[in-house]
XYZ file of C-alpha atoms in Angstrom:
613
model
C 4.078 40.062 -27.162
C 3.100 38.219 -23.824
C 2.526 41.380 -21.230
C 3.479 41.108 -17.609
C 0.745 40.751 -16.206
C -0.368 37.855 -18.438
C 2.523 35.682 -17.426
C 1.710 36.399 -13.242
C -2.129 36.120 -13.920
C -1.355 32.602 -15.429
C 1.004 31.704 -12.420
C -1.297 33.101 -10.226
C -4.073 30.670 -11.699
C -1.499 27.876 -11.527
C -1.320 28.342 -7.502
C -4.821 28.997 -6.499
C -5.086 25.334 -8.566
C -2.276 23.868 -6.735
C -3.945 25.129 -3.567
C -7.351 23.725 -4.359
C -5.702 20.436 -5.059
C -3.350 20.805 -1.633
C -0.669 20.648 -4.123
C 2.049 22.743 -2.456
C 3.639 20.597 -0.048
C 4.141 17.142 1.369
C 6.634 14.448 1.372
C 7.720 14.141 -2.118
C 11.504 14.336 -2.858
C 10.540 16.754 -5.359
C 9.823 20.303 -5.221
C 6.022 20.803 -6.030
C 4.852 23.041 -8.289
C 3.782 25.502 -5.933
C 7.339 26.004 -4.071
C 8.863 26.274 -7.761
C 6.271 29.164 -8.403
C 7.639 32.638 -6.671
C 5.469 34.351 -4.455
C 6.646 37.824 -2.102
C 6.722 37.322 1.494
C 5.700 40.100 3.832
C 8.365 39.583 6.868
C 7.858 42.100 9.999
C 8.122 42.747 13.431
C 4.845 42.959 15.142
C 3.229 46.643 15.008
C 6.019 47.427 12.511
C 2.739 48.096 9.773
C 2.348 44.884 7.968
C -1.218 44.646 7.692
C -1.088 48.636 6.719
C 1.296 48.068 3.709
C -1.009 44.988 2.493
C -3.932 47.171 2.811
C -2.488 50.353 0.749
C -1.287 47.675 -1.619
C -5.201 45.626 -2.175
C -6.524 49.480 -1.564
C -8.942 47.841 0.800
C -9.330 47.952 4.538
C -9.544 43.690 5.307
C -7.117 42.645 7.735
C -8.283 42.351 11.609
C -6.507 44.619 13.505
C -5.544 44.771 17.042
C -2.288 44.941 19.936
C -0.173 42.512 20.013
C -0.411 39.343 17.900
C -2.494 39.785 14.813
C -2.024 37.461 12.293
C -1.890 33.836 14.161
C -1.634 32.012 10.512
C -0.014 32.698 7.345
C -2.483 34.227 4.935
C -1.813 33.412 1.044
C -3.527 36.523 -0.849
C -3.682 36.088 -4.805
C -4.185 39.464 -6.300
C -6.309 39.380 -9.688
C -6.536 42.122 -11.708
C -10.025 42.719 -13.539
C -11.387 45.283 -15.472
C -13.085 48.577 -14.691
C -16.433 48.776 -13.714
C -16.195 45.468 -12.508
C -17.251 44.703 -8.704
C -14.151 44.102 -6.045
C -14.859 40.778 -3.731
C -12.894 38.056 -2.004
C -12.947 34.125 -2.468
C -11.705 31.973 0.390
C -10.378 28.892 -0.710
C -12.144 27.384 2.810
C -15.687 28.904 0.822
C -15.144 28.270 -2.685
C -18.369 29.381 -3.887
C -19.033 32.246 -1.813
C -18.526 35.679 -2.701
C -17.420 38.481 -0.432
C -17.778 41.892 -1.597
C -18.219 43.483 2.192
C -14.553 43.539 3.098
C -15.455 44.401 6.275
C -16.736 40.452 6.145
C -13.783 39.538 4.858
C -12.075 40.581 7.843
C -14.115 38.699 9.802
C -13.525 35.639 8.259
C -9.977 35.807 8.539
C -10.605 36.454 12.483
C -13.082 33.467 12.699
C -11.372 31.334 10.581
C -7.928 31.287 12.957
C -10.109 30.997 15.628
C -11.046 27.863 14.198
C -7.953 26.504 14.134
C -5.989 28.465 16.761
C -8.930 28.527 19.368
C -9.627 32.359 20.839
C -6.391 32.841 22.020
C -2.713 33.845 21.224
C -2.124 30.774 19.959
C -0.648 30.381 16.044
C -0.898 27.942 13.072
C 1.308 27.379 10.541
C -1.620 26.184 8.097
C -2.546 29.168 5.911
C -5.648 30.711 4.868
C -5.822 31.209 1.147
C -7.639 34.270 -0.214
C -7.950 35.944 -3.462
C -8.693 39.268 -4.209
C -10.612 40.269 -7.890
C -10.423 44.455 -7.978
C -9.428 46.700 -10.886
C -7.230 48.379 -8.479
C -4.421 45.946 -7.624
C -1.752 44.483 -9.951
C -1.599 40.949 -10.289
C 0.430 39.400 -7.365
C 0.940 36.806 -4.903
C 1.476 37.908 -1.354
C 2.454 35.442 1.800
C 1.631 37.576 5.269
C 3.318 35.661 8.374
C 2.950 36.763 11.841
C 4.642 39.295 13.022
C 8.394 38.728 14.633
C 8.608 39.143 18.312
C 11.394 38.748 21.065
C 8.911 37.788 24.299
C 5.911 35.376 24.717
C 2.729 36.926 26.415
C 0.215 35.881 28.433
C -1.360 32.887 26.715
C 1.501 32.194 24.653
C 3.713 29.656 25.001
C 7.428 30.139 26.252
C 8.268 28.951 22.500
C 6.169 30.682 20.630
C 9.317 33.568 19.775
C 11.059 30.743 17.991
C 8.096 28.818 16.899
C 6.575 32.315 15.237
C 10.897 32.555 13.472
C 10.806 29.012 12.542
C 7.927 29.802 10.820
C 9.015 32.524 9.181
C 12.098 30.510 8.132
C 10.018 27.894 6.103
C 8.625 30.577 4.058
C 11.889 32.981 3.413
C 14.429 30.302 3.028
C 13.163 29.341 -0.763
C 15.000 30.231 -3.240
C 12.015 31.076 -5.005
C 10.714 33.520 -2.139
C 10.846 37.231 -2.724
C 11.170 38.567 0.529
C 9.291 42.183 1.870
C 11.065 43.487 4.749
C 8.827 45.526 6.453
C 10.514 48.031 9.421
C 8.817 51.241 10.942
C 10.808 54.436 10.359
C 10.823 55.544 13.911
C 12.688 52.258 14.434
C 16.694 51.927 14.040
C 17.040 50.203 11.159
C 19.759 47.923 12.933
C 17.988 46.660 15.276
C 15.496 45.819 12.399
C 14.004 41.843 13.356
C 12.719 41.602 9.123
C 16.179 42.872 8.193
C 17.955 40.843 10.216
C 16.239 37.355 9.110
C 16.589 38.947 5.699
C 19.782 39.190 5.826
C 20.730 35.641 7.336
C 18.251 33.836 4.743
C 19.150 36.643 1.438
C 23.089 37.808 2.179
C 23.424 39.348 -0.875
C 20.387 41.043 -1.005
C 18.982 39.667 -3.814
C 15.848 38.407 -3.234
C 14.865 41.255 -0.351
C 12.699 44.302 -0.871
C 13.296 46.930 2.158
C 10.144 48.991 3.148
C 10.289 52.140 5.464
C 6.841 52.307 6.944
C 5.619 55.235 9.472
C 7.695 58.080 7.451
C 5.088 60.562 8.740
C 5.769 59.272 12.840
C 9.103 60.261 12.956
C 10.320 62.817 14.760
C 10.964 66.939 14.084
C 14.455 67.048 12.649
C 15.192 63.480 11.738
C 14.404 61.417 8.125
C 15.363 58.217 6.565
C 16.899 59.449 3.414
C 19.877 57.335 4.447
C 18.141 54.172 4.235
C 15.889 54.795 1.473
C 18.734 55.835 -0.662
C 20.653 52.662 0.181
C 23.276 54.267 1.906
C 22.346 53.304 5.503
C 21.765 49.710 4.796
C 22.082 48.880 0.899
C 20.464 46.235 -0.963
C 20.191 45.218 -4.512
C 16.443 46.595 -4.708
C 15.750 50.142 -4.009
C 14.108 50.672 -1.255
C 10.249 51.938 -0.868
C 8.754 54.370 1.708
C 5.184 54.115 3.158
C 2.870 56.227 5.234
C 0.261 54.230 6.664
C -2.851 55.807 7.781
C -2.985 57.014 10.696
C -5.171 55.478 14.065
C -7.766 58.919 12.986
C -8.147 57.546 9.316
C -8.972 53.960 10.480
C -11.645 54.986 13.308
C -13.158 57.467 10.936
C -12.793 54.286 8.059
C -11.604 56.702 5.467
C -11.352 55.311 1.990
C -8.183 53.505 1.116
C -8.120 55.272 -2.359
C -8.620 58.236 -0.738
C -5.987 57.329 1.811
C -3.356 56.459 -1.129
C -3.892 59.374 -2.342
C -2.822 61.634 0.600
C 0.194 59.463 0.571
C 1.367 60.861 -2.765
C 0.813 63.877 -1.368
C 2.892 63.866 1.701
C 5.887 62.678 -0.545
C 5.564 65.184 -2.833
C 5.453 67.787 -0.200
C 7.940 66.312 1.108
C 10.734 68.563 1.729
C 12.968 65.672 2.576
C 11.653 63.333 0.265
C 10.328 65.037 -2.255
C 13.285 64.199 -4.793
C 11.990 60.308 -4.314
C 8.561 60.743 -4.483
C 7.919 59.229 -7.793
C 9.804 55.836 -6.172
C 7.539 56.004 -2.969
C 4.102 54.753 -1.444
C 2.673 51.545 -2.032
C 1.003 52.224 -5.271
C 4.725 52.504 -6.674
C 5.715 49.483 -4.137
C 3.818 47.224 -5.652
C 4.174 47.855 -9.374
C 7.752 47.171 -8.149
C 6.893 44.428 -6.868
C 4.477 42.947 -10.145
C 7.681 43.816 -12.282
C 10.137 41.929 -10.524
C 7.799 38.997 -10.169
C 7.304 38.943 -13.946
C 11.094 38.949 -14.659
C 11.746 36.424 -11.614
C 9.014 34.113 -13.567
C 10.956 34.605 -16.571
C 14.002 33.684 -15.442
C 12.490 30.561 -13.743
C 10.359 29.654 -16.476
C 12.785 26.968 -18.135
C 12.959 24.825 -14.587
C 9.099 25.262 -14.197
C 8.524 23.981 -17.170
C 10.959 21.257 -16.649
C 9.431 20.664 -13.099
C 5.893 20.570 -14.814
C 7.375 18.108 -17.476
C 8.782 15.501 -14.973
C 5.605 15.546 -12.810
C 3.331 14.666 -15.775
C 5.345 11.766 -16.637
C 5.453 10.419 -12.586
C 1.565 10.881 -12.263
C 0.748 9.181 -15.816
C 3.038 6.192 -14.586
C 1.500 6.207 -10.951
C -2.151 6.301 -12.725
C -0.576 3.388 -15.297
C 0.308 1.692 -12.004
C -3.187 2.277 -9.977
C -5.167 1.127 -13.263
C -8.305 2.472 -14.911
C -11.180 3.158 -13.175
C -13.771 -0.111 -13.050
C -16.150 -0.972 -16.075
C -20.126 -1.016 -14.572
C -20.658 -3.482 -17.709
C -21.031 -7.166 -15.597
C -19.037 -8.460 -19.090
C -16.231 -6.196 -18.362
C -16.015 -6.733 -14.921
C -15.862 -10.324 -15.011
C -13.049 -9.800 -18.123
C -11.675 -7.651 -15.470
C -11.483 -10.245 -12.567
C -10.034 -13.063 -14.739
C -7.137 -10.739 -15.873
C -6.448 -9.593 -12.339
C -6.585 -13.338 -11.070
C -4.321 -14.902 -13.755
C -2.289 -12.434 -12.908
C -1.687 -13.194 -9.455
C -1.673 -16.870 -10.769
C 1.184 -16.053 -12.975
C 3.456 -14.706 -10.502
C 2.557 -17.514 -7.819
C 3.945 -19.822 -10.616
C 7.167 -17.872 -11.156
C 7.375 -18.044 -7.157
C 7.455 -21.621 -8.064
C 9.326 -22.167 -10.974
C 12.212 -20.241 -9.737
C 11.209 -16.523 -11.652
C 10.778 -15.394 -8.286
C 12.129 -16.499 -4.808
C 10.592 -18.935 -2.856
C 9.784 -22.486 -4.564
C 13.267 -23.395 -3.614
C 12.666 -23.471 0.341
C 10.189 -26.109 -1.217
C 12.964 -28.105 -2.322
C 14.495 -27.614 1.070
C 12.011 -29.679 2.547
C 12.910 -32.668 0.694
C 16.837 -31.823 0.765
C 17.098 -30.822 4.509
C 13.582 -31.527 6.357
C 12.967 -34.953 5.332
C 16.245 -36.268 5.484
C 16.744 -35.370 9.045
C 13.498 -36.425 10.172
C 14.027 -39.434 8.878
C 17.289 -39.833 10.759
C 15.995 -38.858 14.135
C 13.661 -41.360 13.950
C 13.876 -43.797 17.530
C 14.917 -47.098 15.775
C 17.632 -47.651 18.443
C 15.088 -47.825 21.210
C 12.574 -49.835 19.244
C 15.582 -52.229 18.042
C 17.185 -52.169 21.678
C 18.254 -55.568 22.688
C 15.270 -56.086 25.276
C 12.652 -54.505 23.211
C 13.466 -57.529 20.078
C 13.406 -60.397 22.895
C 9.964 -59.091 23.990
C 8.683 -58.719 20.771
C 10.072 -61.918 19.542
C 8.704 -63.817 22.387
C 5.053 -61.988 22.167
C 5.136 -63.180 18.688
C 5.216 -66.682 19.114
C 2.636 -67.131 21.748
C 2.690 -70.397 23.016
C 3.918 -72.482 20.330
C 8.101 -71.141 20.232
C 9.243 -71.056 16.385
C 10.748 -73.787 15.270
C 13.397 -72.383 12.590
C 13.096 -68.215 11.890
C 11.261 -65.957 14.125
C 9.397 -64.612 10.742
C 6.536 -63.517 12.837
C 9.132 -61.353 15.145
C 10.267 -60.131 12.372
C 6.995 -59.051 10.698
C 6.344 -57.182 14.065
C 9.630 -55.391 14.319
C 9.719 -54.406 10.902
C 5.664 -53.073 11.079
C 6.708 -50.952 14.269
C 9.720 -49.185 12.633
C 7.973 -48.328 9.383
C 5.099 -46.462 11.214
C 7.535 -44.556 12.455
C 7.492 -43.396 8.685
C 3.879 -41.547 9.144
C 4.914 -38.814 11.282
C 7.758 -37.370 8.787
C 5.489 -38.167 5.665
C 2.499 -35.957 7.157
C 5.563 -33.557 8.411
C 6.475 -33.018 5.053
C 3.259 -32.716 3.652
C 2.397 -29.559 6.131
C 5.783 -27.957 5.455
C 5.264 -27.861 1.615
C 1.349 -26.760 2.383
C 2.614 -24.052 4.426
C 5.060 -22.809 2.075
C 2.238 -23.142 -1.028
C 0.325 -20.423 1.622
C 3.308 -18.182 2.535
C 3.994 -17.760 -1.435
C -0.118 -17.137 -2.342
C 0.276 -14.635 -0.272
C 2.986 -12.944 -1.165
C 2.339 -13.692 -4.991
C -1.185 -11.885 -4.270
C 0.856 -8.399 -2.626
C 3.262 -8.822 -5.412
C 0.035 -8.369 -8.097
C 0.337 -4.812 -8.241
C -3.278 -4.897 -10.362
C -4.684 -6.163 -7.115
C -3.913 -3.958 -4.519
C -6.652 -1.871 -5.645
C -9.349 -4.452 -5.119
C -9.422 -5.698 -1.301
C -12.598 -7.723 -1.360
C -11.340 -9.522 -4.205
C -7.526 -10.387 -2.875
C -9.639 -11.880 -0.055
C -11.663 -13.485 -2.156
C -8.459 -15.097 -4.422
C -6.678 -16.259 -1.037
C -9.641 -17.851 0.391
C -10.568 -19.301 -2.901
C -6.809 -20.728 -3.061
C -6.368 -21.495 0.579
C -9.541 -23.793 0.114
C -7.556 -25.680 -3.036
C -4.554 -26.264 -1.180
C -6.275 -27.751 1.838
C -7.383 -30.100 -0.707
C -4.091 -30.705 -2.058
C -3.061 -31.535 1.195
C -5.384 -33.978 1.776
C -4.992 -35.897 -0.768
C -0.928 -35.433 -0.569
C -1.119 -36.610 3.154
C -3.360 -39.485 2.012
C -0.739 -40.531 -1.082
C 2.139 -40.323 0.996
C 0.773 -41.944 3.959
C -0.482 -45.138 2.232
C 3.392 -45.091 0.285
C 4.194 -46.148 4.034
C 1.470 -48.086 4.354
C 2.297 -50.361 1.351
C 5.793 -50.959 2.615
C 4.486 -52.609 5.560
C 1.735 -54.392 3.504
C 4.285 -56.430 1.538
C 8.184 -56.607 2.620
C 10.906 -57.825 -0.161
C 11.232 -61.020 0.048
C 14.494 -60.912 -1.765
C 16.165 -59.361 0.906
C 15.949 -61.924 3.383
C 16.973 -64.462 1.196
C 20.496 -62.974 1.163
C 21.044 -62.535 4.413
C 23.746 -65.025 5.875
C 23.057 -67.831 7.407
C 24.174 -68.977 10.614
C 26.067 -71.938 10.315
C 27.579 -74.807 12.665
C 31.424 -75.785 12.685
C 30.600 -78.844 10.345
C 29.520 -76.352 7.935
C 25.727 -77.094 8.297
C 22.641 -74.178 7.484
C 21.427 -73.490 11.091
C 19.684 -75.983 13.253
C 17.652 -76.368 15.717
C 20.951 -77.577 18.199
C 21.601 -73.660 17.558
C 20.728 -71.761 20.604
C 17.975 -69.547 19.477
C 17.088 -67.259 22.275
C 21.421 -66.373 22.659
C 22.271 -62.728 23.367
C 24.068 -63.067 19.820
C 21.089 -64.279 18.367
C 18.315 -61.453 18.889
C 21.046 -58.863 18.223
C 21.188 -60.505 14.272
C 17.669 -59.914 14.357
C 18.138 -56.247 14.936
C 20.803 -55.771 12.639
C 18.858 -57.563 10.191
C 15.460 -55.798 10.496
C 17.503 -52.366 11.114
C 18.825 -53.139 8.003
C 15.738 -53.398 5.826
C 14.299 -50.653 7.429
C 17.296 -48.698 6.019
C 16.121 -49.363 2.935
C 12.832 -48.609 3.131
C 13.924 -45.097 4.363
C 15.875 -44.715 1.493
C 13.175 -45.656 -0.957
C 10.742 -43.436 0.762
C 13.490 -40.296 0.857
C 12.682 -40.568 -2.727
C 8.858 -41.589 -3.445
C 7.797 -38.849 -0.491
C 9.205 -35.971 -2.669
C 7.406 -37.345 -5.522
C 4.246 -37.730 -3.720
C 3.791 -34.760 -2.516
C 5.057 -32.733 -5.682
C 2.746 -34.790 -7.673
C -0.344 -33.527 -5.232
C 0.117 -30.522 -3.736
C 2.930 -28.670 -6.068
C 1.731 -30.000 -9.414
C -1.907 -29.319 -8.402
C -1.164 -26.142 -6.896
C 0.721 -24.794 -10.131
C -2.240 -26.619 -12.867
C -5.550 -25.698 -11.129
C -5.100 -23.638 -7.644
C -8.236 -20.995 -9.043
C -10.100 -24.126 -10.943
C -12.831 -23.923 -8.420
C -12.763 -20.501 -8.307
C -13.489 -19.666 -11.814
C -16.093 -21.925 -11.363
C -18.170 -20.280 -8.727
C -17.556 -16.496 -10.654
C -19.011 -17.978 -13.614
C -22.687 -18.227 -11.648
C -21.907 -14.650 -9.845
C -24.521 -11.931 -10.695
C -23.360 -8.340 -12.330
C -24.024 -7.236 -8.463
C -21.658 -9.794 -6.909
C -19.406 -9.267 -9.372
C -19.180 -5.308 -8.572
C -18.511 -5.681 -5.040
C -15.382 -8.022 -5.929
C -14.322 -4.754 -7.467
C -14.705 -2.495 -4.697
C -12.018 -0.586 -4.732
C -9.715 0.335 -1.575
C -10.982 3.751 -0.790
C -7.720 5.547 -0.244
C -6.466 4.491 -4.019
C -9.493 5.687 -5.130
C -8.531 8.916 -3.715
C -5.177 8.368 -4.650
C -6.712 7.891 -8.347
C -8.778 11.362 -8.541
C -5.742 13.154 -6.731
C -3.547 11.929 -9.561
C -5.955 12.746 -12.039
C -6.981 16.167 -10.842
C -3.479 17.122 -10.735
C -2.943 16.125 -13.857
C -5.277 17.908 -15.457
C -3.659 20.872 -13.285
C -0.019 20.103 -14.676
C -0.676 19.799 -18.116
C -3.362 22.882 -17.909
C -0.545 24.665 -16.539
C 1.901 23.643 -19.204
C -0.401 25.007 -21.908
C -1.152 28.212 -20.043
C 3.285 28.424 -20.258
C 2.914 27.496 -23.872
C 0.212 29.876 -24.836
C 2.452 32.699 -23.439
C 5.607 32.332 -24.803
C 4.203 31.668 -27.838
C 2.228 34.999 -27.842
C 5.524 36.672 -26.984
């Protein structure tokens, strides 16, 4: 059968793990194993005999002492239990590998250490100090000291610090998983009690508090606390536990604490008001309490531990499934490596395009919605305005006037409208190259496989920013000399059937015809706005074409040709620092592997017990 102390020793392993690892808090939606583990709370008022009760309970004289404020940061002490005959020292999870077995030293590191943080003032911290203790004469336990509750700020303290020191306290005691120690001197009325009172707001029922009576020996002639420590006076679901702290003599003269817990069994059983109670008194008997009710409390929250510990494997496998395995050092592998990672990226660019993923259809918007309205903004009324065709018309004939059509007129109306084809050809062009950018990179965030590798996502969007600028090159050249070609060759057939002007007899047009008429330049206009209509609506259709055919096409059949090119001639070296990882998901990496190994450690250690049970 599993013993008790088995089952605490294991969840005490299971935080000092989860401390090394900074595994017991953050921002995860989740509890973390460490808040799902219980641990007791010591809650007091200041000089109400914390640091004496933690003291009798290690049997070790280790905490600094002093007036006023004390303790200026929570300290996390892990109990271990070892065997006789075996030395007593402290670890510091701040010094992992060195050993203090001068608690006298440990003390001092405790004052230094909040110094460190806190400066040497009155100042506090709510980021702990995490010590274990390894002695043959504690029981296995996990104890939280806080500062001590107070009601005024002091010199060098802020005018906060009363509720900063509560709020404090509150983060700890408000877990349902806490076991709270309410300390309060005897010589104290127990309802004016600051630990009972938070207690009591945090814990109504009682269920999670364990009241302590320190100072029994300081009260005065005549008087006792039999009322409280019988439950009678202030009852709670625990029975409550009576100390006697050594006295200011004891401490000056630095008498032993073993010898010190043993005139504490005296006085109770001397006692003549407590002697009835004195098997249930001093903090020998406190915390035996205390290691029993920890052991059921981990019994009882064994099944959601477990659960807890379950769920969080499965999240860190699929975040380390997610960050990828660590980086081959073989130059085979790593090249393997960056092919995979860059056909993925090319994968998803092409869904961008093909419609998997959003995107390529603002693509299709510049030929639907762009183009079109380009093309119909263009100035063709101004450069087909009644005075600019005379001019031209004229220009064109030099000094010899045409004799029957104004063909060269014609020629030069018709070349100055179509050039005014360039500027939404090369528009269109751009628009599509800067939409083939915008979707590399977002295709290369989207590569999840990537984001681990910086120097090589750099490397992929210069290699494909390169390719398109060559895509649009040759797309701005294509589509440009489609314009070029309509003004290289007009249709013939479309002159042909335009009417005719004709004379009242019914004759084609002659020369009696008055060829420089109002009417007759305006017929010119209509005539030449009319073919250009129809080049426009040829080249609303051969642009699209063009440009898909260079830039899109291209993009989609060889945007990382050159690319692979150039990493086939890269050296095992060059290759490596394409994989140099982003340093914070290579920390991300070991922190997910680390506390994995801590998770599923910790499951077995769960296993190993209830199976021995």
């Amino acid at each position: 059968m599993a013993t008790m102390e088995s089952l605490i020793v294991t969840v005490n392993r299971i935080q000092r793990a989860c401390t090394v690892l900074g595994d017991h808090g953050g921002d995860t939606s989740l509890p973390t194993l460490w808040e799902a583990l219980p641990s007791v709370v010591v809650v007091g008022g200041q000089s109400s005999g914390k640091s004496s009760v933690l003291e009798s309970i290690v049997g070790r004289d280790f905490l600094p002492r002093g007036s006023g404020i004390v303790t200026r940061r929570p300290l996390v002490l892990q109990l271990h239990k070892t065997e006789r005959g075996l030395h007593e020292y402290g670890e510091f999870l701040h010094l992992p590998k060195k050993k203090f077995t001068d608690f006298s030293m440990v003390r001092k590191e405790i004052q230094d250490e909040t110094d460190r943080m806190t400066g040497k003032s009155k100042q506090i911290s709510p980021v702990p100090i995490h010590l274990t203790i390894y002695s043959p004469n504690v029981v296995n336990l996990t104890l939280i000291d806080l500062p001590g509750l107070t009601k005024v700020a002091v010199e060098g303290q802020p005018e906060s610090i009363v509720q900063d020191i509560e709020s404090m306290v509150r983060s700890y005691v408000e877990k349902p998983n806490c076991i709270i120690l309410a300390i309060t001197p005897a010589n104290q009325d127990i309802a004016t009690s600051d630990a009972m009172k938070l207690s009591r707001e945090v814990d109504p029922t009682g269920a999670r508090t364990f009241g302590v009576l320190t100072k029994l020996d300081l009260m005065d002639k005549g008087t006792n606390a039999i009322d409280v420590l019988e439950g009678r006076a202030y009852p709670l679901q625990h029975p409550w536990a009576g100390i006697v702290n050594r006295s200011q003599a004891d401490i000056k003269k630095n008498v032993d604490m073993i010898a010190s817990r043993r005139k504490e069994r005296e006085f109770f059983a001397s006692s003549p008001d407590y002697g009835h109670l004195a098997s249930k008194m001093g903090s020998e008997y406190l915390a035996k309490v205390l290691s029993k009710h920890l052991e059921s409390v981990i019994r009882a929250r064994l099944p959601g531990i477990t659960s807890l510990i379950n769920k969080s494997i499965e999240e860190l496998e699929a975040e380390l499934s997610h960050l990828g395995r660590s980086v081959a050092v073989d130059a085979g592998a790593q090249l393997y490596t960056i092919l995979e990672l860059s056909r993925a990226f090319d994968r998803i660019f092409k869904e961008h395009l093909d419609g998997g993923r959003p995107g390529g259809d603002r693509i299709y918007g510049v030929f639907d919605h762009q183009l079109p309205a380009a093309l119909r903004k263009l100035p063709f009324d101004r450069h087909l305005s009644l005075q600019n065709i005379r001019k031209v018309v004229s220009e064109a004939d030099g000094y010899q006037p045409h004799l029957i059509a104004p063909e060269q007129g014609y020629r030069r109306l018709i070349d100055g409208a179509l050039n005014y084809f360039r500027g939404p050809a090369e528009a269109s062009v751009d628009a599509v190259h800067f939409l083939l950018k915008e979707l590399v990179r977002r295709s290369i965030a989207e590569t999840q496989e990537l984001k681990r590798f910086p120097t090589l996502q750099a490397e992929i969007a210069a290699a494909a920013s390169e390719a398109l600028e060559r895509f649009r090159e040759e797309s701005k050249k294509t589509t440009l000399r489609m314009v070029d070609m309509e003004s290289s060759y007009l249709t013939v057939d479309f002159f042909r059937k335009l009417p005719q002007e004709v004379e009242k007899g019914g004759n084609p047009t002659s020369s009696s015809v008055d060829r420089y008429a109002e009417s007759h330049f305006r017929r010119i206009g209509s005539n030449v706005y009319s073919y250009v209509g129809m080049v426009s609506d040829t080249l609303r259709n051969t642009i699209p074409k063009a440009v898909v055919y260079c830039q899109v096409r291209e993009a989609k059949q060889s945007l990382l040709d050159h690319f692979y090119i150039q990493l086939g001639k890269k050296e095992g070296k060059q290759l490596a620092q394409l994989l140099d990882e982003d340093p914070a998901l290579m920390e991300r990496r070991q922190q997910c592997v680390k506390r994995l190994e801590l998770y599923k450690s910790a499951r077995d250690e769960i296993d190993s017990v209830l199976w021995a049970r």
